[in-house]
Coordinates of C-alpha atoms in Angstrom, one line a residue:
M1 CA 0.1 -0.2 -0.2
R2 CA 1.2 3.7 -0.6
R3 CA 1.1 6.4 1.8
P4 CA -1.8 8.7 1.4
S5 CA -0.6 11.8 -0.8
L6 CA -2.8 15.3 -1.1
G7 CA -0.8 15.8 -4.5
R8 CA -2.5 12.8 -6.2
W9 CA -6.0 13.4 -4.4
G10 CA -5.4 16.9 -5.4
G11 CA -5.4 15.8 -9.1
A12 CA -8.4 14.1 -8.6
L13 CA -10.3 16.7 -7.2
R14 CA -9.6 19.3 -10.0
T15 CA -11.6 16.9 -12.5
P16 CA -15.3 18.2 -12.9
V17 CA -16.7 15.6 -10.9
G18 CA -14.1 16.1 -8.0
I19 CA -14.9 20.0 -8.3
V20 CA -18.8 19.6 -7.9
A21 CA -18.1 17.0 -5.0
T22 CA -15.8 19.2 -3.2
I23 CA -17.8 22.3 -3.8
G24 CA -20.8 20.3 -2.2
V25 CA -19.1 18.7 0.4
G26 CA -17.6 22.2 1.5
T27 CA -21.1 23.8 1.4
I28 CA -22.4 21.3 3.5
V29 CA -19.7 21.8 6.2
V30 CA -20.1 25.4 5.9
L31 CA -23.8 25.1 6.7
A32 CA -23.3 23.0 9.3
V33 CA -21.1 25.4 11.0
I34 CA -23.1 28.6 10.4
G35 CA -26.7 27.2 10.1
P36 CA -27.6 26.9 13.7
V37 CA -25.8 30.5 14.5
L38 CA -27.8 32.7 11.5
W39 CA -31.3 31.1 11.3
S40 CA -32.1 29.8 14.4
A41 CA -34.6 32.2 15.5
E42 CA -36.4 32.0 12.2
A43 CA -36.6 28.4 12.4
S44 CA -37.8 28.2 15.9
R45 CA -40.5 31.3 15.3
I46 CA -44.0 30.0 15.7
D47 CA -46.7 31.4 13.5
L48 CA -50.0 30.3 14.1
N49 CA -51.3 32.4 10.7
A50 CA -48.9 30.2 8.6
V51 CA -49.6 26.6 9.5
S52 CA -49.1 24.3 6.9
Q53 CA -48.7 26.2 4.1
G54 CA -47.3 25.6 0.5
A55 CA -44.4 27.0 -0.9
S56 CA -44.4 31.0 -1.2
A57 CA -42.2 33.9 -1.8
E58 CA -41.8 34.3 2.3
H59 CA -41.6 30.3 3.0
W60 CA -39.9 28.9 0.0
F61 CA -40.3 25.0 1.5
G62 CA -43.7 26.0 3.1
T63 CA -44.0 25.7 6.8
D64 CA -44.8 22.8 9.2
A65 CA -47.7 22.3 11.7
L66 CA -46.8 25.1 14.0
G67 CA -46.0 27.5 11.0
R68 CA -42.4 27.1 11.3
D69 CA -40.5 28.1 8.1
I70 CA -39.1 24.8 6.8
F71 CA -36.1 26.1 4.7
H72 CA -34.6 27.9 7.6
R73 CA -35.4 24.3 9.6
V74 CA -33.4 22.4 7.1
L75 CA -30.5 24.7 6.9
V76 CA -30.3 24.5 10.6
A77 CA -30.6 20.8 10.9
T78 CA -27.6 20.5 8.8
R79 CA -25.5 20.7 11.7
L80 CA -27.5 17.6 13.8
S81 CA -27.7 15.5 10.7
V82 CA -24.1 15.8 9.5
S83 CA -22.5 15.6 12.9
L84 CA -24.4 12.5 13.9
A85 CA -23.4 11.0 10.6
F86 CA -19.7 11.5 11.3
L87 CA -20.1 10.2 14.8
A88 CA -21.8 7.1 13.7
T89 CA -18.9 6.7 11.0
A90 CA -16.2 7.4 13.6
F91 CA -17.7 5.2 16.2
G92 CA -18.0 2.1 13.4
A93 CA -14.8 2.5 12.3
L94 CA -13.5 2.4 15.8
I95 CA -15.1 -0.8 16.5
G96 CA -14.7 -2.6 12.7
I97 CA -11.1 -1.7 11.8
P98 CA -9.7 -3.1 15.3
L99 CA -11.8 -6.1 14.8
G100 CA -10.7 -6.6 11.4
A101 CA -7.2 -6.3 12.1
L102 CA -7.2 -9.0 15.0
P103 CA -7.6 -12.3 13.0
S104 CA -4.1 -11.5 11.7
L105 CA -2.8 -10.8 15.1
V106 CA -4.1 -13.3 17.3
G107 CA -4.1 -17.3 17.0
E108 CA -5.2 -19.3 14.4
R109 CA -8.2 -20.6 16.5
L110 CA -9.4 -17.1 17.7
G111 CA -8.7 -15.7 14.4
R112 CA -11.2 -18.1 12.7
A113 CA -14.0 -17.5 15.5
I114 CA -13.6 -13.4 14.9
T115 CA -13.5 -13.8 11.1
G116 CA -16.8 -16.1 11.3
F117 CA -18.4 -13.7 13.7
I118 CA -17.2 -10.6 10.9
N119 CA -18.8 -12.8 8.2
L120 CA -22.2 -13.4 10.1
A121 CA -22.3 -9.4 10.8
V122 CA -21.7 -9.0 7.2
A123 CA -24.7 -11.0 6.2
F124 CA -27.2 -9.0 7.6
P125 CA -28.6 -6.0 6.2
A126 CA -27.1 -2.9 8.0
L127 CA -30.3 -1.4 8.5
L128 CA -31.8 -4.3 10.5
I129 CA -29.1 -4.3 12.7
A130 CA -29.3 -0.4 13.2
I131 CA -33.1 -0.8 14.0
F132 CA -32.1 -3.9 16.4
V133 CA -29.4 -2.0 18.2
A134 CA -31.5 0.9 18.5
A135 CA -34.5 -0.8 19.7
I136 CA -31.9 -2.3 22.5
I137 CA -29.9 1.1 23.6
G138 CA -33.4 3.4 23.3
V139 CA -34.6 5.9 21.1
G140 CA -32.8 9.0 20.5
A141 CA -29.7 10.8 19.2
R142 CA -27.4 8.6 21.0
G143 CA -29.0 5.4 20.3
A144 CA -29.1 6.1 16.7
V145 CA -25.5 6.8 16.6
F146 CA -24.6 3.7 18.3
A147 CA -27.1 1.9 16.0
I148 CA -25.6 3.2 12.9
G149 CA -22.0 2.8 14.3
C150 CA -22.7 -0.9 15.1
A151 CA -24.1 -1.4 11.4
V152 CA -21.1 0.1 9.6
A153 CA -18.9 -1.8 11.6
P154 CA -18.8 -4.9 9.6
S155 CA -18.0 -3.3 6.7
F156 CA -15.0 -1.4 8.3
A157 CA -14.1 -5.0 9.8
R158 CA -14.2 -6.9 6.4
L159 CA -12.2 -4.3 4.6
T160 CA -9.4 -4.1 7.2
Q161 CA -9.3 -8.1 7.5
T162 CA -8.8 -8.2 3.7
L163 CA -6.3 -5.3 3.6
T164 CA -4.3 -6.2 6.7
S165 CA -4.0 -10.0 5.5
S166 CA -2.0 -8.4 2.6
V167 CA 0.4 -6.6 4.6
I168 CA 0.8 -9.0 7.7
G169 CA 3.2 -11.4 5.3
A170 CA 5.3 -8.6 4.6
D171 CA 8.9 -9.2 5.6
Y172 CA 9.2 -5.6 7.8
V173 CA 6.0 -7.0 9.9
A174 CA 8.2 -10.4 10.4
A175 CA 11.1 -8.6 11.3
A176 CA 8.9 -6.3 13.7
R177 CA 7.6 -9.3 15.4
T178 CA 11.2 -10.9 15.7
L179 CA 12.2 -7.4 17.6
G180 CA 9.7 -8.4 19.7
V181 CA 7.1 -5.4 19.0
R182 CA 4.0 -5.6 20.9
R183 CA 0.7 -6.1 18.8
V184 CA -1.0 -2.8 19.4
R185 CA 2.0 -1.1 18.3
L186 CA 2.5 -3.6 15.5
L187 CA -1.1 -2.9 14.6
T188 CA -0.7 1.3 15.0
R189 CA 2.8 1.7 13.5
H190 CA 3.4 -1.2 11.1
I191 CA 0.1 -2.1 9.5
L192 CA -2.5 0.4 9.9
P193 CA -0.5 3.1 8.3
N194 CA 0.0 0.7 5.1
V195 CA -3.7 0.5 4.6
A196 CA -4.9 3.8 6.1
E197 CA -5.7 5.0 2.4
P198 CA -8.6 3.2 1.7
L199 CA -9.9 3.3 5.1
L200 CA -10.0 6.9 4.8
L201 CA -11.7 6.5 1.2
T202 CA -14.3 3.9 2.7
T203 CA -14.5 6.4 5.6
T204 CA -15.8 9.2 3.5
L205 CA -18.2 6.6 1.4
A206 CA -19.6 5.7 5.0
V207 CA -20.5 9.2 6.1
G208 CA -23.2 9.4 3.1
E209 CA -24.4 5.8 3.9
A210 CA -24.7 6.8 7.5
L211 CA -26.6 10.3 7.0
L212 CA -29.0 8.0 5.0
A213 CA -29.2 5.6 7.6
L214 CA -29.9 8.3 10.3
A215 CA -32.3 9.9 8.6
G216 CA -34.1 6.6 8.1
L217 CA -34.0 6.0 11.7
S218 CA -35.1 9.5 12.6
F219 CA -38.3 8.8 10.1
L220 CA -39.1 5.7 11.8
G221 CA -39.2 7.7 15.2
L222 CA -36.0 5.7 16.4
G223 CA -33.4 8.7 15.9
V224 CA -33.6 12.6 17.0
Q225 CA -36.7 13.1 19.3
P226 CA -38.4 16.3 19.8
P227 CA -37.7 19.1 20.3
G228 CA -34.6 18.3 18.5
Y229 CA -34.7 17.9 14.8
D230 CA -32.6 16.8 11.9
W231 CA -33.6 16.0 8.4
G232 CA -35.2 12.4 9.0
R233 CA -37.2 14.0 11.7
M234 CA -38.5 16.7 9.4
L235 CA -39.3 14.2 6.6
S236 CA -41.0 12.3 9.1
E237 CA -43.3 15.5 10.3
G238 CA -43.8 16.6 6.5
I239 CA -44.8 12.9 5.3
A240 CA -48.6 13.3 6.9
S241 CA -49.0 16.5 4.6
I242 CA -47.5 15.2 1.5
Y243 CA -50.5 14.9 -0.4
V244 CA -52.0 18.3 0.5
T245 CA -48.7 20.4 0.5
P246 CA -45.8 18.2 -0.9
I247 CA -43.0 20.7 -0.8
V248 CA -42.9 20.3 3.0
A249 CA -41.7 16.7 2.7
I250 CA -39.4 17.6 -0.5
G251 CA -37.2 19.9 1.2
P252 CA -35.6 17.6 4.0
A253 CA -35.8 14.5 1.1
V254 CA -33.8 16.9 -1.1
A255 CA -31.4 17.8 1.6
I256 CA -30.6 14.1 2.5
I257 CA -30.3 13.4 -1.2
L258 CA -27.7 15.9 -2.0
A259 CA -26.0 15.3 1.2
A260 CA -25.3 12.1 0.6
L261 CA -24.5 12.2 -3.0
M262 CA -22.0 14.6 -2.4
F263 CA -19.9 12.7 0.3
T264 CA -20.6 9.6 -1.9
L265 CA -19.1 11.5 -5.1
L266 CA -16.1 12.7 -3.0
G267 CA -14.9 9.6 -1.9
E268 CA -15.4 7.7 -5.4
T269 CA -13.3 10.5 -6.9
L270 CA -10.8 9.9 -4.4
A271 CA -10.5 6.3 -5.2
K272 CA -10.0 7.1 -8.7
G273 CA -7.7 9.5 -8.2
V274 CA -5.3 7.2 -5.9
A275 CA -6.2 4.1 -8.1
G276 CA -4.4 6.2 -11.3
H277 CA -1.4 7.5 -9.3
T278 CA 2.2 6.2 -9.9
T279 CA 5.0 6.9 -7.7
S280 CA 8.6 8.3 -8.8
R281 CA 11.7 7.0 -7.9
W282 CA 15.0 8.8 -7.1
D283 CA 18.1 8.1 -8.5
E284 CA 21.1 6.3 -6.8
R285 CA 23.7 8.7 -5.4
A286 CA 26.9 6.8 -4.2
D287 CA 29.8 8.0 -2.6
D288 CA 33.6 6.8 -1.6
L289 CA 32.8 6.7 2.1
V290 CA 34.8 3.9 3.7
P291 CA 32.7 1.6 5.8
S292 CA 33.0 1.4 9.5
V293 CA 31.1 -1.2 11.8
E294 CA 31.5 -1.1 15.2
P295 CA 32.3 -4.3 16.8
P296 CA 29.5 -5.7 19.3
D297 CA 28.6 -3.9 22.3
E298 CA 28.0 -6.9 24.4
T299 CA 30.0 -10.2 23.3
V300 CA 28.7 -13.6 24.2
D301 CA 31.4 -16.2 24.5
I302 CA 29.8 -19.1 22.3
G303 CA 33.1 -20.3 21.0
D304 CA 33.2 -20.5 17.2
D305 CA 29.6 -21.7 16.6
A306 CA 27.1 -19.3 15.8
L307 CA 24.4 -21.7 14.2
V308 CA 24.2 -25.6 14.5
V309 CA 21.3 -27.3 13.2
E310 CA 21.0 -31.0 13.1
N311 CA 18.4 -32.9 11.0
M312 CA 16.2 -30.3 10.4
N313 CA 12.6 -30.6 8.5
V314 CA 10.0 -28.4 8.1
A315 CA 6.3 -29.8 7.4
F316 CA 3.1 -28.2 6.1
P317 CA -0.4 -29.7 6.4
G318 CA -1.0 -32.3 3.8
G319 CA 2.1 -34.0 3.9
S320 CA 4.2 -31.4 2.4
W321 CA 7.9 -31.8 3.2
P322 CA 9.7 -29.0 1.6
V323 CA 13.0 -29.2 3.6
R324 CA 13.9 -32.7 5.1
D325 CA 17.3 -33.7 7.0
V326 CA 19.3 -30.1 6.6
S327 CA 22.4 -30.0 8.9
L328 CA 24.3 -26.8 9.0
R329 CA 27.1 -25.5 11.0
L330 CA 28.4 -21.8 10.9
R331 CA 31.5 -20.6 12.6
R332 CA 31.6 -16.6 13.6
G333 CA 33.0 -14.7 11.0
E334 CA 32.5 -17.3 8.2
I335 CA 30.5 -16.8 5.3
V336 CA 28.6 -19.7 4.1
G337 CA 26.3 -19.9 0.7
I338 CA 23.3 -22.2 -0.2
V339 CA 22.9 -22.5 -3.7
G340 CA 20.2 -24.6 -5.9
E341 CA 17.4 -23.9 -7.8
S342 CA 14.2 -22.2 -7.0
G343 CA 12.0 -24.4 -5.0
S344 CA 14.9 -26.3 -3.5
G345 CA 14.2 -25.1 0.2
K346 CA 16.8 -22.2 0.6
T347 CA 14.6 -19.7 1.8
L348 CA 12.5 -21.9 4.0
T349 CA 15.7 -23.3 5.7
A350 CA 16.4 -19.6 6.5
M351 CA 13.0 -18.7 7.9
A352 CA 12.9 -21.6 10.0
I353 CA 16.3 -20.9 11.3
S354 CA 14.8 -17.4 12.2
D355 CA 11.6 -18.6 13.7
L356 CA 9.5 -17.0 11.0
L357 CA 7.8 -19.7 9.5
P358 CA 4.1 -19.2 8.7
P359 CA 1.8 -20.4 11.4
T360 CA 0.8 -23.6 9.7
A361 CA 4.4 -24.9 9.1
R362 CA 5.9 -27.1 11.6
M363 CA 9.9 -27.1 12.2
T364 CA 11.6 -30.3 14.0
A365 CA 15.4 -30.7 14.3
S366 CA 17.7 -32.9 16.6
R367 CA 19.7 -29.9 17.3
Y368 CA 18.9 -26.3 16.7
A369 CA 21.1 -23.8 18.5
V370 CA 22.0 -20.1 17.9
L371 CA 24.8 -18.8 19.7
G372 CA 24.8 -21.7 21.8
R373 CA 21.3 -21.5 22.7
D374 CA 18.0 -23.4 21.8
P375 CA 15.1 -21.0 21.0
R376 CA 12.6 -23.5 21.1
E377 CA 13.4 -24.0 24.9
L378 CA 13.0 -20.2 25.4
S379 CA 10.0 -18.2 26.3
D380 CA 8.6 -16.2 24.0
A381 CA 10.5 -12.8 25.5
E382 CA 13.6 -14.8 25.8
K383 CA 13.4 -16.0 22.3
R384 CA 12.8 -12.3 20.9
K385 CA 15.7 -11.2 22.9
L386 CA 17.9 -13.8 21.4
L387 CA 16.6 -13.7 17.7
G388 CA 16.2 -10.1 17.5
R389 CA 19.4 -8.9 19.0
S390 CA 21.8 -11.6 17.5
L391 CA 20.5 -12.3 14.1
A392 CA 19.6 -10.3 11.3
I393 CA 17.8 -10.8 8.0
V394 CA 18.5 -9.2 4.6
Y395 CA 15.5 -9.8 2.1
Q396 CA 15.6 -10.2 -1.5
D397 CA 13.1 -7.5 -2.1
P398 CA 14.1 -4.5 0.1
M399 CA 10.6 -2.7 -0.7
S400 CA 9.0 -5.3 1.0
S401 CA 11.4 -5.3 3.8
L402 CA 10.7 -1.6 4.5
N403 CA 7.8 -0.4 5.7
P404 CA 6.5 2.1 3.1
S405 CA 4.5 4.3 5.3
L406 CA 7.2 5.3 7.6
R407 CA 10.5 7.2 7.3
V408 CA 13.6 5.4 6.9
G409 CA 15.0 6.7 10.4
L410 CA 12.0 5.6 12.4
Q411 CA 12.4 1.8 10.8
L412 CA 16.3 1.8 11.7
G413 CA 15.8 3.1 15.3
E414 CA 13.1 1.1 16.3
A415 CA 15.5 -2.1 16.7
A416 CA 17.9 0.3 18.8
E417 CA 15.1 1.6 20.7
F418 CA 13.8 -1.9 21.5
H419 CA 16.7 -4.0 22.2
H420 CA 19.5 -1.2 23.3
G421 CA 17.0 0.9 25.3
L422 CA 18.4 3.9 23.3
S423 CA 16.7 7.3 23.4
R424 CA 15.1 8.6 19.9
A425 CA 18.1 11.0 19.7
Q426 CA 20.7 8.2 20.4
A427 CA 18.9 5.8 18.0
R428 CA 19.0 8.6 15.2
E429 CA 22.7 8.9 15.7
R430 CA 23.3 5.4 15.7
S431 CA 21.0 5.2 12.3
V432 CA 23.1 7.9 10.9
D433 CA 26.3 6.0 11.3
R434 CA 24.8 2.6 10.1
L435 CA 23.8 4.1 6.9
R436 CA 27.0 5.8 6.8
A437 CA 28.6 2.3 7.0
V438 CA 26.9 1.1 4.3
R439 CA 27.9 3.9 1.7
I440 CA 24.6 5.8 1.7
A441 CA 25.3 9.6 1.3
S442 CA 23.9 12.3 3.3
P443 CA 22.7 10.1 5.9
D444 CA 21.0 12.4 8.0
V445 CA 19.0 13.5 5.0
R446 CA 18.2 10.0 3.8
L447 CA 16.6 9.4 7.3
R448 CA 14.1 11.7 7.0
Q449 CA 12.9 10.1 3.6
Y450 CA 10.3 7.6 2.6
P451 CA 11.8 4.0 0.9
H452 CA 10.2 4.9 -2.3
E453 CA 12.6 7.8 -2.5
F454 CA 15.5 5.5 -2.3
S455 CA 16.8 3.4 -5.4
G456 CA 17.0 -0.1 -5.4
G457 CA 20.5 -0.5 -4.4
M458 CA 20.3 2.1 -1.5
R459 CA 17.1 0.2 -0.3
Q460 CA 19.0 -2.8 0.1
R461 CA 21.7 -0.9 1.4
A462 CA 19.3 0.5 3.7
V463 CA 18.1 -3.1 4.9
I464 CA 21.6 -4.1 5.7
A465 CA 22.2 -1.1 7.8
M466 CA 18.8 -2.2 9.6
G467 CA 20.3 -5.5 10.3
L468 CA 23.5 -3.9 11.8
M469 CA 21.6 -1.5 13.8
V470 CA 21.3 -4.4 16.7
D471 CA 25.1 -5.5 16.2
P472 CA 24.3 -9.2 14.7
Q473 CA 26.3 -11.9 15.1
L474 CA 24.3 -14.1 12.6
L475 CA 23.6 -12.4 9.4
I476 CA 21.1 -14.2 6.9
A477 CA 21.2 -12.6 3.3
D478 CA 18.3 -14.3 1.2
E479 CA 19.3 -13.3 -2.6
P480 CA 19.9 -9.7 -1.5
T481 CA 21.6 -9.2 -5.1
T482 CA 19.0 -10.8 -7.4
A483 CA 17.3 -7.7 -8.5
L484 CA 20.3 -5.5 -8.7
D485 CA 22.4 -4.7 -11.4
V486 CA 26.0 -6.1 -12.0
T487 CA 27.7 -3.0 -10.9
V488 CA 25.4 -2.2 -7.6
Q489 CA 25.4 -6.2 -7.1
Q490 CA 29.4 -6.2 -6.6
Q491 CA 29.1 -3.0 -4.3
I492 CA 26.3 -5.2 -2.1
L493 CA 28.6 -8.2 -2.1
R494 CA 31.6 -6.1 -1.0
L495 CA 29.7 -4.6 1.8
L496 CA 28.8 -8.0 3.0
R497 CA 32.3 -9.4 2.9
D498 CA 33.5 -6.3 5.1
V499 CA 30.6 -6.3 7.5
S500 CA 31.4 -10.0 8.1
G501 CA 35.1 -9.2 8.6
T502 CA 34.5 -6.1 10.7
S503 CA 32.0 -7.4 12.8
H504 CA 33.3 -11.0 12.8
A505 CA 29.5 -12.5 12.3
A506 CA 28.5 -15.6 10.9
T507 CA 26.9 -14.8 7.5
L508 CA 24.4 -17.3 5.8
F509 CA 24.3 -16.0 1.8
I510 CA 21.4 -17.6 -0.1
S511 CA 21.4 -17.7 -3.7
H512 CA 20.7 -19.6 -6.8
D513 CA 24.0 -18.0 -8.7
V514 CA 26.9 -20.1 -8.1
A515 CA 29.0 -17.5 -9.5
V516 CA 27.8 -14.7 -6.9
V517 CA 28.4 -17.4 -4.2
S518 CA 31.8 -18.3 -5.4
Q519 CA 33.0 -14.5 -5.3
L520 CA 31.7 -14.0 -1.5
C521 CA 31.5 -17.3 0.5
S522 CA 34.3 -19.6 1.8
R523 CA 32.1 -22.9 2.1
V524 CA 29.0 -23.8 0.0
V525 CA 25.9 -26.2 0.7
V526 CA 24.3 -27.2 -2.4
M527 CA 20.5 -27.9 -1.9
Y528 CA 18.2 -29.6 -4.1
A529 CA 14.6 -31.1 -3.3
G530 CA 14.8 -29.8 0.4
R531 CA 17.7 -31.8 1.1
I532 CA 21.5 -30.7 1.3
V533 CA 23.1 -33.1 -1.5
E534 CA 26.8 -31.8 -1.3
E535 CA 28.7 -29.3 0.9
L536 CA 32.3 -28.4 0.1
D537 CA 34.7 -25.2 -0.1
V538 CA 34.7 -22.7 -3.2
D539 CA 38.1 -24.2 -4.6
T540 CA 36.5 -27.5 -4.8
L541 CA 33.4 -26.1 -6.0
V542 CA 34.8 -24.7 -9.0
N543 CA 37.3 -27.3 -9.6
G544 CA 36.1 -30.6 -8.8
P545 CA 32.2 -31.0 -7.5
A546 CA 31.5 -34.5 -6.8
H547 CA 27.7 -34.6 -7.0
P548 CA 26.4 -34.4 -10.4
Y549 CA 23.9 -31.9 -10.0
T550 CA 26.6 -29.6 -8.6
A551 CA 28.5 -30.1 -11.4
A552 CA 25.4 -29.2 -13.8
L553 CA 25.1 -25.9 -11.6
V554 CA 28.6 -25.1 -12.3
S555 CA 28.8 -25.9 -15.9
A556 CA 25.5 -23.8 -16.5
V557 CA 27.2 -20.6 -15.3
P558 CA 28.8 -19.1 -18.6
T559 CA 32.6 -17.6 -18.3
M560 CA 34.4 -15.2 -20.1
T561 CA 36.3 -18.0 -22.0
S562 CA 32.7 -19.6 -22.9
D563 CA 32.1 -20.6 -26.4
R564 CA 29.7 -18.2 -27.5
T565 CA 28.8 -20.1 -30.6
R566 CA 27.1 -22.8 -28.4
P567 CA 24.0 -23.2 -26.5
L568 CA 24.3 -22.5 -22.8
A569 CA 24.4 -25.8 -20.6
T570 CA 21.1 -26.7 -19.0
I571 CA 19.4 -29.4 -16.8
P572 CA 17.2 -31.5 -18.2
G573 CA 13.7 -32.3 -16.4
R574 CA 12.6 -30.9 -13.3
A575 CA 12.7 -31.1 -9.5
P576 CA 10.6 -33.3 -7.6
G577 CA 8.0 -31.4 -5.4
P578 CA 7.6 -31.3 -1.7
F579 CA 5.1 -34.4 -1.7
D580 CA 7.6 -36.6 -3.2
R581 CA 7.9 -40.0 -1.4
S582 CA 10.2 -42.1 -3.8
P583 CA 12.6 -44.1 -1.8
G584 CA 15.7 -43.6 -4.1
C585 CA 17.8 -40.2 -5.1
P586 CA 15.7 -37.2 -5.9
F587 CA 18.0 -36.1 -8.7
V588 CA 17.9 -39.5 -10.4
D589 CA 15.3 -38.7 -12.9
R590 CA 18.1 -35.6 -14.2
C591 CA 21.4 -37.5 -13.4
P592 CA 23.5 -38.8 -16.2
V593 CA 25.2 -41.5 -14.2
A594 CA 22.1 -42.7 -12.1
T595 CA 21.5 -46.5 -11.8
S596 CA 19.0 -48.8 -10.4
R597 CA 20.6 -48.5 -6.9
C598 CA 20.1 -44.7 -7.0
R599 CA 16.2 -45.1 -7.6
A600 CA 15.8 -47.8 -4.8
E601 CA 18.2 -46.2 -2.0
R602 CA 18.5 -42.7 -1.2
P603 CA 22.3 -41.5 -0.5
P604 CA 23.5 -40.5 2.8
L605 CA 25.4 -37.2 3.0
E606 CA 29.1 -38.5 3.8
P607 CA 32.6 -37.1 3.8
L608 CA 34.3 -37.6 0.6
G609 CA 37.5 -36.1 -0.8
A610 CA 38.7 -33.0 0.3
E611 CA 38.6 -31.9 4.0
G612 CA 35.4 -30.7 4.9
Q613 CA 33.6 -32.1 1.7
R614 CA 30.0 -34.0 2.3
V615 CA 28.2 -35.6 -0.8
A616 CA 25.0 -37.5 -1.1
C617 CA 25.8 -39.5 -4.2
W618 CA 26.1 -43.0 -4.9
H619 CA 28.2 -42.3 -7.8
P620 CA 30.5 -38.9 -6.9
L621 CA 32.2 -37.7 -9.9
T622 CA 35.9 -38.0 -10.0
A623 CA 38.1 -35.7 -11.9
D624 CA 38.4 -37.9 -15.4
A625 CA 34.1 -38.2 -14.9
L626 CA 34.2 -34.3 -14.8
R627 CA 35.9 -34.3 -17.8
E628 CA 34.1 -36.9 -19.8
Q629 CA 31.0 -35.2 -18.7
A630 CA 31.9 -31.7 -19.9
L631 CA 33.1 -33.5 -23.2
K632 CA 29.8 -35.3 -23.7
A633 CA 27.8 -32.0 -23.1
A634 CA 29.8 -30.3 -25.5
S635 CA 29.1 -33.0 -27.8
E636 CA 25.4 -32.3 -27.2
R637 CA 25.5 -28.9 -27.3
E638 CA 27.2 -29.2 -30.9
D639 CA 24.6 -31.4 -32.1
V640 CA 21.8 -29.3 -31.2
A641 CA 23.6 -26.2 -33.0
V642 CA 23.7 -28.3 -35.9

């Protein structure tokens, strides 16, 4: 969602319909303010000699049963009619918006119950709800406001629920939850600001609907009571004389219709203006500042291991196992890469480590330790403190990691305020330092800007700076360079290397690009179909991978010496899905050296060859086999070219 902008709304209001709606609503508001001040005396003056008269030069809309001028009474009733409509709409929004946001913030069972209640309330006609509530609370203006508020609340709740569900899965919301942001602040700071625009437009439309509903209640005798009067009350009083002097009923009826129409037109105009708006981007500016990342304020003696995961599995309902038997070990200061095709389980592995899996997912592991502690054995507060202060995540799409409705400075400072207890000024100073560390020019100016004012490379740097706010000892970078051009990609890789070396943080770098991983990482983990099929150092990855899948990934990367006259190397077939239960090797259908044993037995991940190398393959490739495979692939490419 985009942040509300008066500029785009102003453009919509300059259209013919927008001008009419603006003038109409402005006139109604002005009449509501000045009407009782200027015309209360004329509206209350009783003239028994002019009882129930029709339209005349002296009484444009005629008179009522006591001879009071209906035209002036319509003008005076504008204040009560409009103010009650605003109050009813505000009350409905106050009930409906929090109710609609609750299913995304509470547990699954309670969330389903709240959703069912919202669906049930929406199914009932709003006017029936209003009459029911008014009959319980009692007749009068106050009861009518509560009744209409309860009637419009379900529509607000349904809209908020829909909008919130589209925001709640954003990376910046997940990051805020990891930081330990409470539900109320999560709602008011990270969720509602990003859905405020459609809610504001709906509120404008709801005022017009509330006007009609309040007029209906007053017409039925459930709303405003004598001696007070609004347009609905006046319509009820004039309906008895409609066959004799119809003008006495037409005056308040026209006022009700015009007021509701103007508010509806205004809401529709603003909605069209927002829908047709596009946001501009600022060009990226860079400087030659040298990054400087301070060492952690608090050091924890955890030995060399920052992360240890053994036999980790991630399951979803229905028998889906997208991650299976994954074991990882990261030492402090080490950069380890995870490579594999899309759908191989790389991101889910990172989400499981970060405790950011969806509620429906279930993670199991024989061992799971972050900085020497098992998050599963900690309370929620202790888990947030451990993961929020020691772990940082850099996502693939920085725009989804940054809250579009908050300035960058507020988002960076939030982590420092929560976990380091810094004041707003101290958090700002720290944010400036971190932006400077990631080579963003004019950091004090950039803090006051919104994410859409940053270019793609600057947003990615800002996300890295956000991770550095808590001095992490474990950094997870989930394809942070995929959407960037080559120049910016190299800058981000250099920055990650500098951050890891300066802060001595362990880094888990996820990518599908073997070339990028070979530039940054010292050790590589290859995943396929949710499993680790090989683990090796970078030199072995380039010169002699043992698993046929790893060798195919390496051969698919073009180099400066590649023959451009030949087609690019590809891996035939497709990977098995998360529901696959075949007993053999998952790569068997795509493997050039597969045998019957590969189909019958799954190979374990065992040490092989170079120090630290592990491979899950019954027929690991040797140097001769690699040369033979390369010659065979080259021959096949030549045949295809011919």
